[in-house]
CSV table of C-alpha atoms in Angstrom, one decimal:
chain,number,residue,atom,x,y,z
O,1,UNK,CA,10.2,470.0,90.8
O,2,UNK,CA,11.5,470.2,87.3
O,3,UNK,CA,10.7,467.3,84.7
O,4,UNK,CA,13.4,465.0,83.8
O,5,UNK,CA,13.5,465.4,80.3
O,6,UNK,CA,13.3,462.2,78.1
O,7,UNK,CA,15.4,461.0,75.0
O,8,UNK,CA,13.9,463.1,72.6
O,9,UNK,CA,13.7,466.0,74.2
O,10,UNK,CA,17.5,465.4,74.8
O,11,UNK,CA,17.9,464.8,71.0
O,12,UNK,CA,16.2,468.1,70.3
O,13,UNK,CA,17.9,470.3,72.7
O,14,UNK,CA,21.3,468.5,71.6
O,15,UNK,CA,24.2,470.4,70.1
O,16,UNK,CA,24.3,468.6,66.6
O,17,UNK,CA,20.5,469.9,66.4
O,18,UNK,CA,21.5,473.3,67.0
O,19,UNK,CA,23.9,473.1,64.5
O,20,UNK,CA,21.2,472.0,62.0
O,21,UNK,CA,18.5,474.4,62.8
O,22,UNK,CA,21.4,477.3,62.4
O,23,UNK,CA,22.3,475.5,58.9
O,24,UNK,CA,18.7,475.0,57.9
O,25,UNK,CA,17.6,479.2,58.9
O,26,UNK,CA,20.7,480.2,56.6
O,27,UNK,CA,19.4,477.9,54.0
O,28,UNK,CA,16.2,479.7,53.7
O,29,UNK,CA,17.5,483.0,54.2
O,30,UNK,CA,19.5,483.1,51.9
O,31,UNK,CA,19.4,485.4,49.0
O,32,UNK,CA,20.0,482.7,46.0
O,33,UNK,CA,17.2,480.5,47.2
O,34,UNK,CA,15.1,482.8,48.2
O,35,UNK,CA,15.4,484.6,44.4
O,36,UNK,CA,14.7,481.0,43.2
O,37,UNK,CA,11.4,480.4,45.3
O,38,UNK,CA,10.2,484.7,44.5
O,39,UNK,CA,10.9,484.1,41.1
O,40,UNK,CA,9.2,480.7,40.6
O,41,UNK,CA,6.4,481.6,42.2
O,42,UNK,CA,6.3,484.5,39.9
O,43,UNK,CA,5.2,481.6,37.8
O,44,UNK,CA,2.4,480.7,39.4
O,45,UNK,CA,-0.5,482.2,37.2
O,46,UNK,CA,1.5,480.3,34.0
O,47,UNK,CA,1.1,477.3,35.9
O,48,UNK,CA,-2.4,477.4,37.0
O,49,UNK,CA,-3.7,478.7,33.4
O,50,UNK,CA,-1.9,475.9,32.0
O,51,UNK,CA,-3.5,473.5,34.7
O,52,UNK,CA,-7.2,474.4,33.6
O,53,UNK,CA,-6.6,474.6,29.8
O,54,UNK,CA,-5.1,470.9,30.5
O,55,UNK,CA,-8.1,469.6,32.7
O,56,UNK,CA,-10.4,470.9,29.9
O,57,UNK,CA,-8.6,468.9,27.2
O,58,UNK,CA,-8.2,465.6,29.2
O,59,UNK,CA,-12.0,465.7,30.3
O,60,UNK,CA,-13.2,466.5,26.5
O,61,UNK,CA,-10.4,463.1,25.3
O,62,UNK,CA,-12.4,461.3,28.0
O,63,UNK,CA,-16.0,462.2,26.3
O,64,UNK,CA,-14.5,461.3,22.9
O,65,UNK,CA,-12.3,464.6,22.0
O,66,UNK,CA,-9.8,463.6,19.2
O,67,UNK,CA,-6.0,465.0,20.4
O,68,UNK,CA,-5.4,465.4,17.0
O,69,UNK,CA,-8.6,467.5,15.6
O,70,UNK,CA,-8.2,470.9,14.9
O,71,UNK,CA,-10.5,472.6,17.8
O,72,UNK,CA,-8.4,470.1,20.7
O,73,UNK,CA,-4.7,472.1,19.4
O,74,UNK,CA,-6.4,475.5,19.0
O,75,UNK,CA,-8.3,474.7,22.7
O,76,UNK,CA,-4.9,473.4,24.2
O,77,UNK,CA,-2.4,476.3,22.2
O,78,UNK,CA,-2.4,478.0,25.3
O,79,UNK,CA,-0.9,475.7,27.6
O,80,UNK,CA,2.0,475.3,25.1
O,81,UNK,CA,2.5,478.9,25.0
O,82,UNK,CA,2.4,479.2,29.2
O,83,UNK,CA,3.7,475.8,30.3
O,84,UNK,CA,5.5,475.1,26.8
O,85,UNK,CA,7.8,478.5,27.7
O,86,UNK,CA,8.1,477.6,31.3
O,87,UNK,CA,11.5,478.0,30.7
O,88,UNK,CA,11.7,481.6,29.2
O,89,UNK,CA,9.8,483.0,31.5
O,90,UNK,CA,11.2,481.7,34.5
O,91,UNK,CA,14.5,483.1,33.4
O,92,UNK,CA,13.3,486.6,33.1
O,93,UNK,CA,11.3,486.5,36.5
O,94,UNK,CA,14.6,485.4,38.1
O,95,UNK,CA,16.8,488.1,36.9
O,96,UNK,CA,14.0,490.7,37.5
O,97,UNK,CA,13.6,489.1,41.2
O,98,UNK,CA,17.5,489.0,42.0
O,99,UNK,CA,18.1,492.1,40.5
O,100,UNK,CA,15.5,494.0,43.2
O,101,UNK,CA,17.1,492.3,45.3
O,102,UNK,CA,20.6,493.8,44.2
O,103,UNK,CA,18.9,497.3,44.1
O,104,UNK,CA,19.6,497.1,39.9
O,105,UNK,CA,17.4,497.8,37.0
O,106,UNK,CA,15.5,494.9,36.7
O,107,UNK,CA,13.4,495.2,33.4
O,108,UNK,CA,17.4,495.7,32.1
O,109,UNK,CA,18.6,492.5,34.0
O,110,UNK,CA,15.6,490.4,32.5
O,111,UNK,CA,16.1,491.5,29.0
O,112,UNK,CA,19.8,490.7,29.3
O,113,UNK,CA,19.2,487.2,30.8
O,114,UNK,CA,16.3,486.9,28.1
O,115,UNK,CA,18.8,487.0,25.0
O,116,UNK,CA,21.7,485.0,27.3
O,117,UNK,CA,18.8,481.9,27.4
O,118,UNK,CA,18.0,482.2,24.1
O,119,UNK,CA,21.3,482.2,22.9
O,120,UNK,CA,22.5,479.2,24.5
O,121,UNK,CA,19.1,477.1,25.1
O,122,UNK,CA,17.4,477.6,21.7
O,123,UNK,CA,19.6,480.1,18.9
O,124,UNK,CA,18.2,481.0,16.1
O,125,UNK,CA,18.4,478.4,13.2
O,126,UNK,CA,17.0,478.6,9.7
O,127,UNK,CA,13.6,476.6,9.2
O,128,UNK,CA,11.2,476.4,6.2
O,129,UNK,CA,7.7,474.7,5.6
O,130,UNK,CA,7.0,472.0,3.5
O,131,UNK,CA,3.7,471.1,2.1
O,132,UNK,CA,1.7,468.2,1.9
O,133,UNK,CA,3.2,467.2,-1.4
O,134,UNK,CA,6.7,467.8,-0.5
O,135,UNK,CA,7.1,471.1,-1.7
O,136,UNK,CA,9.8,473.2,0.3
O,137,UNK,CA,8.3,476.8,1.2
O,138,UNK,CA,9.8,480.1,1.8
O,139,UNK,CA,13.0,479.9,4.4
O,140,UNK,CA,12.7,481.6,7.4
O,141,UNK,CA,14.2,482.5,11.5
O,142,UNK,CA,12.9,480.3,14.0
O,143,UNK,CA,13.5,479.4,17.4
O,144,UNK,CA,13.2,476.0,18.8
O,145,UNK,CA,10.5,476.4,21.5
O,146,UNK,CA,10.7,473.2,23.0
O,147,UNK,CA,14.2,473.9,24.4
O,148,UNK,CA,12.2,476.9,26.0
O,149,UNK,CA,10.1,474.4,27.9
O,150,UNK,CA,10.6,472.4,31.0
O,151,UNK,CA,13.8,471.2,30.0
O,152,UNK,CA,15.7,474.2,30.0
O,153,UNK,CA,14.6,475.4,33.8
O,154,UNK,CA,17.8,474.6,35.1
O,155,UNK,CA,19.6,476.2,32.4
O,156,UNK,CA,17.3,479.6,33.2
O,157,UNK,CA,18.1,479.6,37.0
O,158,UNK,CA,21.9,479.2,36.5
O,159,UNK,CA,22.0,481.8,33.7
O,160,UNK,CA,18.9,484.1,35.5
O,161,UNK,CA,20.4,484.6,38.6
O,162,UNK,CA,24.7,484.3,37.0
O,163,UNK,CA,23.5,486.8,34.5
O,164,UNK,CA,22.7,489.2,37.2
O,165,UNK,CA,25.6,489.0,38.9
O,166,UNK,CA,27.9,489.3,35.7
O,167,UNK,CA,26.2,492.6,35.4
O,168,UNK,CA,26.6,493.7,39.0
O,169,UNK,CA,30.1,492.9,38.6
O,170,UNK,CA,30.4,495.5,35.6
O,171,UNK,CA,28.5,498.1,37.3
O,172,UNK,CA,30.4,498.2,40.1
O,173,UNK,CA,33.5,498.5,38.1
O,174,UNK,CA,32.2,501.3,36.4
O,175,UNK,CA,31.6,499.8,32.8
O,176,UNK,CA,28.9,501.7,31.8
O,177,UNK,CA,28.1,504.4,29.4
O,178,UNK,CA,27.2,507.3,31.6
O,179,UNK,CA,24.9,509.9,30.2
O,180,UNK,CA,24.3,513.5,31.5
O,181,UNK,CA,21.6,513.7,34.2
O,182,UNK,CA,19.4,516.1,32.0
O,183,UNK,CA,19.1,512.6,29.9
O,184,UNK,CA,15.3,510.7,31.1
O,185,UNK,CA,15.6,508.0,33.0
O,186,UNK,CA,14.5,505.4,30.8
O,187,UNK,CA,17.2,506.2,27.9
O,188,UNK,CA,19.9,506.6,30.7
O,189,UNK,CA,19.0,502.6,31.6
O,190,UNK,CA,19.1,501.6,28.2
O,191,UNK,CA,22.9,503.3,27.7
O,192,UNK,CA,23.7,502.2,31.4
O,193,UNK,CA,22.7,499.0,30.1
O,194,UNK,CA,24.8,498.1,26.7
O,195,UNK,CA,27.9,497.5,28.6
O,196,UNK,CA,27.0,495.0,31.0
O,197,UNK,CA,24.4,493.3,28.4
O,198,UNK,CA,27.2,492.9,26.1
O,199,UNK,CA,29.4,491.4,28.8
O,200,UNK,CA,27.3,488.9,29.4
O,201,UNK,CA,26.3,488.2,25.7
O,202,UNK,CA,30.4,487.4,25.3
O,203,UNK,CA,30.4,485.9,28.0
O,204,UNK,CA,27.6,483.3,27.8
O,205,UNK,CA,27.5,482.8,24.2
O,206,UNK,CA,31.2,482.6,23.7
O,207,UNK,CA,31.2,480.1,26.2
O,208,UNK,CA,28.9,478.2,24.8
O,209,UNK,CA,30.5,478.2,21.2
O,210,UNK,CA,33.8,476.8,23.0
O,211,UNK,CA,32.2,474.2,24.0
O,212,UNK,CA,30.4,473.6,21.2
O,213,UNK,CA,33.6,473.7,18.9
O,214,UNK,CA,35.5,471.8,21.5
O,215,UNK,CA,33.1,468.9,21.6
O,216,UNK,CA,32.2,468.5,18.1
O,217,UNK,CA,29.1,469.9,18.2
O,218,UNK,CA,28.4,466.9,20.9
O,219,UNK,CA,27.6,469.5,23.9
O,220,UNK,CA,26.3,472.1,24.5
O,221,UNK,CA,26.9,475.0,27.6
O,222,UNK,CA,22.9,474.0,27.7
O,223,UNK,CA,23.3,470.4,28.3
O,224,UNK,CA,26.9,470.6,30.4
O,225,UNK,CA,25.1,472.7,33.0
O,226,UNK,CA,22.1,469.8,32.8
O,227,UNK,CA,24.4,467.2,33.4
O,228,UNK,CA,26.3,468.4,36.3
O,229,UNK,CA,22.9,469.2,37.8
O,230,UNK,CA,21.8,465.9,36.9
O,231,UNK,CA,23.8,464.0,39.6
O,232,UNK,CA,22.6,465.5,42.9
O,233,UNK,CA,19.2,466.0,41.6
O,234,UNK,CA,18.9,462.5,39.9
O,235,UNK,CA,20.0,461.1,43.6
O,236,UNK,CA,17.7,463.4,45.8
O,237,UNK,CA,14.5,462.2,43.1
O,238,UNK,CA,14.9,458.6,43.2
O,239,UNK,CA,12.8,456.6,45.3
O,240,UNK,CA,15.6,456.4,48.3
O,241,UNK,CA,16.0,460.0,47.5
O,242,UNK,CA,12.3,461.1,47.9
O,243,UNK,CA,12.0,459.6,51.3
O,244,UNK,CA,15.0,461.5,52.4
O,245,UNK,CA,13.7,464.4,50.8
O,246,UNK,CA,10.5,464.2,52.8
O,247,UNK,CA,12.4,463.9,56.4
O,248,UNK,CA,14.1,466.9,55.9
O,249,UNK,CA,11.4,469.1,55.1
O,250,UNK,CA,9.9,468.0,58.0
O,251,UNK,CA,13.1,468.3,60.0
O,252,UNK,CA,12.8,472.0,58.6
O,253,UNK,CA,9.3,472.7,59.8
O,254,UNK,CA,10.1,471.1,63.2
O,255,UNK,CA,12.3,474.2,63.4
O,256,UNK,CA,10.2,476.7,62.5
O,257,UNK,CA,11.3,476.7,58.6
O,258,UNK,CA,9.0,476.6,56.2
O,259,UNK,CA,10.3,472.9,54.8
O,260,UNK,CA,7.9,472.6,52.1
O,261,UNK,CA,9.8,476.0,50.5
O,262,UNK,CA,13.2,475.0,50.7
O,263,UNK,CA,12.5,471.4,49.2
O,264,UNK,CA,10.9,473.0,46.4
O,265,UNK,CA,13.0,475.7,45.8
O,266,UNK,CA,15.4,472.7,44.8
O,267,UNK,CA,13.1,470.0,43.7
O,268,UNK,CA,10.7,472.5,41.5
O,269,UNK,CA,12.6,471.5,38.2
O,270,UNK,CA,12.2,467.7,38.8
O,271,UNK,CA,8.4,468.4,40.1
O,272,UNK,CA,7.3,470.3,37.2
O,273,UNK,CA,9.5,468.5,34.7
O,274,UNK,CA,8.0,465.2,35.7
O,275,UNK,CA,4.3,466.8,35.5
O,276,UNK,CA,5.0,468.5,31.9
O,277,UNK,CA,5.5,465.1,30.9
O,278,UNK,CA,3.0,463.6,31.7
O,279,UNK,CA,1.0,466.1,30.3
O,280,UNK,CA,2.2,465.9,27.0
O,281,UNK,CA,1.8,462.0,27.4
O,282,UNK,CA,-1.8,462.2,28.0
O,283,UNK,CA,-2.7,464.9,25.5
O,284,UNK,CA,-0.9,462.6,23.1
O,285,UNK,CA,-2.8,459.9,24.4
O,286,UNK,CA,0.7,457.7,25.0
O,287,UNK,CA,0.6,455.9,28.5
O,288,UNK,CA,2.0,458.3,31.6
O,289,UNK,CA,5.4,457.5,32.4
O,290,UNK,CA,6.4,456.9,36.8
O,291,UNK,CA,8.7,459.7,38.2
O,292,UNK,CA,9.9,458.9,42.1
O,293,UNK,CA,8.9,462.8,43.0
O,294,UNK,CA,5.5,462.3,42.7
O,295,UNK,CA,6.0,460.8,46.7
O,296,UNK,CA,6.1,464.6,47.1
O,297,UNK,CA,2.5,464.1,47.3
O,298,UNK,CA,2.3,461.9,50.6
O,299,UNK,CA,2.9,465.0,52.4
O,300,UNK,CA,-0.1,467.2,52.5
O,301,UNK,CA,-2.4,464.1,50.8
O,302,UNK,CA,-4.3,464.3,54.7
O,303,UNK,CA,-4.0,468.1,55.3
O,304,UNK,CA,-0.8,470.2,54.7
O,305,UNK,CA,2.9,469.2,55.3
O,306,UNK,CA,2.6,466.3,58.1
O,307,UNK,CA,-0.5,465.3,57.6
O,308,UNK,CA,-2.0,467.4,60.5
O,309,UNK,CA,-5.0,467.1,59.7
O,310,UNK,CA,-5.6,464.4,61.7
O,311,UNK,CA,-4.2,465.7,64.6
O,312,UNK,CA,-6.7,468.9,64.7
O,313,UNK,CA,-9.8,466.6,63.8
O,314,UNK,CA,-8.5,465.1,67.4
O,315,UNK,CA,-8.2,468.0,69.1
O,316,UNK,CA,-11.9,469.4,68.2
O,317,UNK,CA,-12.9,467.4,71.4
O,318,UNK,CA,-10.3,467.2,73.6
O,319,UNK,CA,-9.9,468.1,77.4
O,320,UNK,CA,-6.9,470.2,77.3
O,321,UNK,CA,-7.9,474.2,76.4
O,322,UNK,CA,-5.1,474.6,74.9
O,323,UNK,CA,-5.0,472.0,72.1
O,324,UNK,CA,-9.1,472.7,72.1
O,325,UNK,CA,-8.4,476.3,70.8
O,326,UNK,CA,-5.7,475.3,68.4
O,327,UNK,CA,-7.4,472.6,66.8
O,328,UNK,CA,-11.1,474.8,66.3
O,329,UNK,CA,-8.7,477.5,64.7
O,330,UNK,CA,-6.3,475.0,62.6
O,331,UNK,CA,-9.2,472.1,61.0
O,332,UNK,CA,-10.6,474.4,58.6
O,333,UNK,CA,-7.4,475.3,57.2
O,334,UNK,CA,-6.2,472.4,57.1
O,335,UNK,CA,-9.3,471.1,55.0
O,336,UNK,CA,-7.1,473.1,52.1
O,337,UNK,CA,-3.6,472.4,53.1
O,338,UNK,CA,-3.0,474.9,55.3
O,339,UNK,CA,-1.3,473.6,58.5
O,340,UNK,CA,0.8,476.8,59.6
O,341,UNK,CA,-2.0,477.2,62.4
O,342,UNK,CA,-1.6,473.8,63.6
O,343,UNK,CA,2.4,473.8,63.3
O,344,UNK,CA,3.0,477.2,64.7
O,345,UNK,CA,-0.3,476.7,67.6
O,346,UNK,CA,-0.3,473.5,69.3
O,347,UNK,CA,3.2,473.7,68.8
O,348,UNK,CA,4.8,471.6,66.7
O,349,UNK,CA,7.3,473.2,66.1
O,350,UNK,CA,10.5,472.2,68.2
O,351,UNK,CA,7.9,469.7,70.0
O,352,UNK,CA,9.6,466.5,70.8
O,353,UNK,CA,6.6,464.4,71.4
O,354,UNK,CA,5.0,465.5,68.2
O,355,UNK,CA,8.1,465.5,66.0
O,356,UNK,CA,8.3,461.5,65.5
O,357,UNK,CA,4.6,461.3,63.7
O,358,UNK,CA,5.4,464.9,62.2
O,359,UNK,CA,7.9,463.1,60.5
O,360,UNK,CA,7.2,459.8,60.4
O,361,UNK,CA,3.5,460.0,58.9
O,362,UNK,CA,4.2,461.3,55.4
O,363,UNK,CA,6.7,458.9,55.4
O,364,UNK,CA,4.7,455.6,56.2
O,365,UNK,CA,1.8,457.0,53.3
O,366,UNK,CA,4.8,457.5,50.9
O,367,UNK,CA,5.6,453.9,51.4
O,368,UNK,CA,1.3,453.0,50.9
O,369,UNK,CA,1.8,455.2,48.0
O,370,UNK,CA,4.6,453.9,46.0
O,371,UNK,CA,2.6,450.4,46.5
O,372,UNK,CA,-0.1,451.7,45.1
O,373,UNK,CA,1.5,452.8,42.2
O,374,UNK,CA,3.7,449.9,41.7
O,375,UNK,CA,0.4,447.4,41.7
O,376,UNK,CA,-1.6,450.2,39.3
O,377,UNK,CA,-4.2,451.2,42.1
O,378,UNK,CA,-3.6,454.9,41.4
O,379,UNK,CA,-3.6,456.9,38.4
O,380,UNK,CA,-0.1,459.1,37.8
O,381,UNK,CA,-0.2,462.6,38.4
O,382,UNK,CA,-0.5,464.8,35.2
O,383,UNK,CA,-2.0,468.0,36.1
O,384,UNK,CA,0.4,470.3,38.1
O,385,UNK,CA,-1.7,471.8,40.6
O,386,UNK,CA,0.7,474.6,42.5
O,387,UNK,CA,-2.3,475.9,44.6
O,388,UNK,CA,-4.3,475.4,48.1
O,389,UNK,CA,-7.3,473.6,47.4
O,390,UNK,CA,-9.8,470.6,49.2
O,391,UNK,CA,-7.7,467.8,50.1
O,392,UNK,CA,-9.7,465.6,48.4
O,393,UNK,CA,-10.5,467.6,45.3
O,394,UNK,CA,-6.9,468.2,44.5
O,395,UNK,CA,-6.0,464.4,45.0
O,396,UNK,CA,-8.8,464.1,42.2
O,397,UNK,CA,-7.2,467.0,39.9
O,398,UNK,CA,-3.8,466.1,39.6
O,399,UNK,CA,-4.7,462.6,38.1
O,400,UNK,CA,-8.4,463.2,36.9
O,401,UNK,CA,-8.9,459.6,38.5
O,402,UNK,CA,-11.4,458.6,41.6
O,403,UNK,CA,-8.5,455.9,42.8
O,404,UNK,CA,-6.7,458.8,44.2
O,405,UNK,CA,-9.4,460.4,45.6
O,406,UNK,CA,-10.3,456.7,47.9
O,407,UNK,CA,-6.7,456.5,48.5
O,408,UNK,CA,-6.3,459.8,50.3
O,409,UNK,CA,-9.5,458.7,52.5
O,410,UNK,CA,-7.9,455.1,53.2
O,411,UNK,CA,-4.7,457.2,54.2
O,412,UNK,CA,-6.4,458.9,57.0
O,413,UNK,CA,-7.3,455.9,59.5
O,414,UNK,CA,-3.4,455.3,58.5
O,415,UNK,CA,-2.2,458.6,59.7
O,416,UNK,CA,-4.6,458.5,62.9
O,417,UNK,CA,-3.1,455.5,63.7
O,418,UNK,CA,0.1,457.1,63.3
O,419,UNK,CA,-0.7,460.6,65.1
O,420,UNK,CA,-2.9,459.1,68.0
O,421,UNK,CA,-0.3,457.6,70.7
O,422,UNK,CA,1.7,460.8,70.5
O,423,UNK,CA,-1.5,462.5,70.7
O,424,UNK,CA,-2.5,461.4,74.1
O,425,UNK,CA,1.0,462.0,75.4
O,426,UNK,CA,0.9,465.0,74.6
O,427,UNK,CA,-2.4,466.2,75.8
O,428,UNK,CA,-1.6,464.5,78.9
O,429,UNK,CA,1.0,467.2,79.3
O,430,UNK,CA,-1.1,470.0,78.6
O,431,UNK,CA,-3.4,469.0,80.5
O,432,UNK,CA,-1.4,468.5,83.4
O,433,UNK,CA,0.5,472.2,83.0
O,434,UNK,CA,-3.3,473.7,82.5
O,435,UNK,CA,-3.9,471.7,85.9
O,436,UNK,CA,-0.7,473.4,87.6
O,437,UNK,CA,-1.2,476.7,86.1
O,438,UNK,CA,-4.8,476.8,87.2
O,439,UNK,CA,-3.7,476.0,90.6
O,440,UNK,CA,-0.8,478.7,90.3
O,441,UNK,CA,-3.2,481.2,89.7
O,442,UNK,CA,-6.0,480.3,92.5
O,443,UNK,CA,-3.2,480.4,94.7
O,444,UNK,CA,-1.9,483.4,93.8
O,445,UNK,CA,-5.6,485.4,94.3
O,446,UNK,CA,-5.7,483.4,97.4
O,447,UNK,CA,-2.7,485.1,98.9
O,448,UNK,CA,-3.8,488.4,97.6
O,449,UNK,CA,-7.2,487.9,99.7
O,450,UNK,CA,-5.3,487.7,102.4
């Protein structure tokens, strides 16, 4: 006799549901968001070398380094020069990605969406140095590198990936300077090229003169593009907006969607703006400002997205096979953050009985967490750690501070308590259809004997 099924199981199999887990597969399939995610994470060897050049500078200020002395700036040039130009680079990885993806020429689409950024982020200006005692030195072309940084990642998305397209458009319209086919390759590109460079070069930096000249010299095509950005983003990383945030990309792992990659496909430019910051705060030695993202961090603080870890620790000795097997395979992982094993094995995935504490758990630490930070308990993030590593060691690296560390181990009596009612249910069931399909099976060869 078939199982009635309960409330949430009705919730899950319901058609709204359906709807959502059709919306939330086209929203990581496609092709813009997935260029954002390939090309950021294009980024991620910037990131890292910036993360260990920063450790080694706030561990030496800790032992008495001076931020200002002369070995500190030459130790921590590099991170200015990676991190600093998060911005440049990111722009050309993103045309290069999109443009594969578009079957183009994409060393051609990155240069062209190299000179678009720079034209409208950070244009050349005139600059000179002056000494000591005032003198003026030799004039000189230089760019503004801090409008390369952090700040101008939204910029280099909208102008990465629009830059591409702008291109694609001439290309298909034939503007183009065709060459011979006796011509190499590479000097064909570079003709093919010109056309669809300049049409973008017009078009990007002629807008951004009009608005310029329309303004006053009050906007720029930089900061308009910011702005409109501003006001969905500034909602979705507020404090309301984090736990929201958090819900989803659990509601997108529940169906089989990698959540944590479509949050941060649109949260990245928050998350690392907010960690730059902080950065540059501590190697100044200025106090480290609060940013609402940093919740982001109450998912995974107890073993990947969820908090599973817990749940597999449970499993290691429990009476159902099934969640046995899982839980031997999925602990380890989770250890660094890993939880696909434990998502995709026990299920979790379009499990009704698990989905509540799936979602719930980083939910209720978020809430411990933004206490915490509120009453000063735990240092702020300012390392940006983009890697799988120990739980606990990476709650240590990202604010160099043992309070994190102590708060991740308080979280996990807080997340079993969560995880364990839901537990039991669950390996009641599997228990129970182990028990019947045991049975199944005995009768079966006992028919056959016969």
């Amino acid at each position: 006799m078939a199982r009635e099924k309960n409330a949430i199981e009705r919730l899950a199999d319901s058609a709204f549901m359906k709807k959502l887990q059709v919306g939330s597969q086209k929203l990581a399939s496609n092709e813009i968001f997935a260029t954002i995610s390939g090309g950021m994470g294009a980024g991620m060897s910037l990131i890292m070398i910036g993360a260990v050049i920063q450790i080694i500078c706030a561990v030496g200020v800790l032992f008495g380094w001076d931020p200002n002395s002369a070995s500190y700036q030459a130790v921590y040039m590099p991170y200015k020069v990676t991190m600093g130009l998060m911005g440049l680079f990111l722009c050309f990885s993103l045309a290069y990605t999109y443009a594969k993806r578009k079957k183009m020429n994409q060393l051609q689409a990155g240069f062209t969406a190299l000179v678009c950024y720079i034209l409208v982020v950070s244009p050349v200006v005139s600059a000179s140095v002056v000494a000591a005692d005032g003198t003026v030195g030799r004039a000189f072309d230089a760019l503004n590198l801090a409008n390369l940084g952090t700040g101008g990642i939204f910029v280099a998305i909208i102008i990465g990936i629009a830059s591409v397209s702008i291109s694609n458009f001439s290309i298909k319209h034939n503007w183009m300077i065709r060459l011979p086919d006796v011509v190499p390759e590479g000097i064909a590109n570079s003709f093919n090229a010109i056309i669809p460079m300049g049409v973008n070069i017009i078009f990007w930096y002629g807008l951004s003169l009009i608005i310029s000249a329309v303004s006053g010299g009050a906007l720029t095509l930089a900061s308009v593009i910011t702005l409109i950005l501003s006001v969905p983003v500034n909602f979705l990383t507020s404090t309301p907006g984090m736990f929201l945030v958090l819900a989803i990309a659990q509601l997108c792992w529940f169906f089989g969607i990698h959540g944590t990659t479509v949050i941060m496909t649109v949260m990245m430019v928050p998350f690392i703006t907010a960690y730059t910051t902080n950065a540059n705060l501590a190697a100044s030695g200025q106090p480290l400002q609060w940013f609402p993202i940093f919740l982001m961090l109450a998912n995974g603080v107890c073993g990947g997205a969820g908090n599973t870890l817990v749940f597999s620790f449970m499993g290691l000795k429990s009476k159902s096979k099934r969640i046995s097997a899982v839980s031997k395979a999925s602990f380890v992982p989770g250890l660094f953050g890993i939880n696909e094993p434990a998502i995709f094995g026990y299920p979790i995935m379009y499990n009704a009985v698990l989905m509540i504490p799936f979602i719930l758990c980083p939910l209720v630490v978020a809430g411990f967490m933004l206490a915490a930070y509120s009453l000063n308990l735990m240092a702020l993030p300012q390392v940006l750690m983009m890697t799988t590593m120990p739980v606990l060691l990476q709650s240590f690296l990202v604010s160099l501070d043992w309070r994190n560390v102590v708060f991740a181990v308080l979280m996990f009596p807080v997340c079993w308590l969560i995880w364990r009612p839901f537990y039991k249910v669950y390996e009641r069931q599997c228990i129970e259809e182990e028990a019947e399909a045991e049975a199944a099976e005995l009768a079966a060869k006992a028919q056959e004997e016969k």
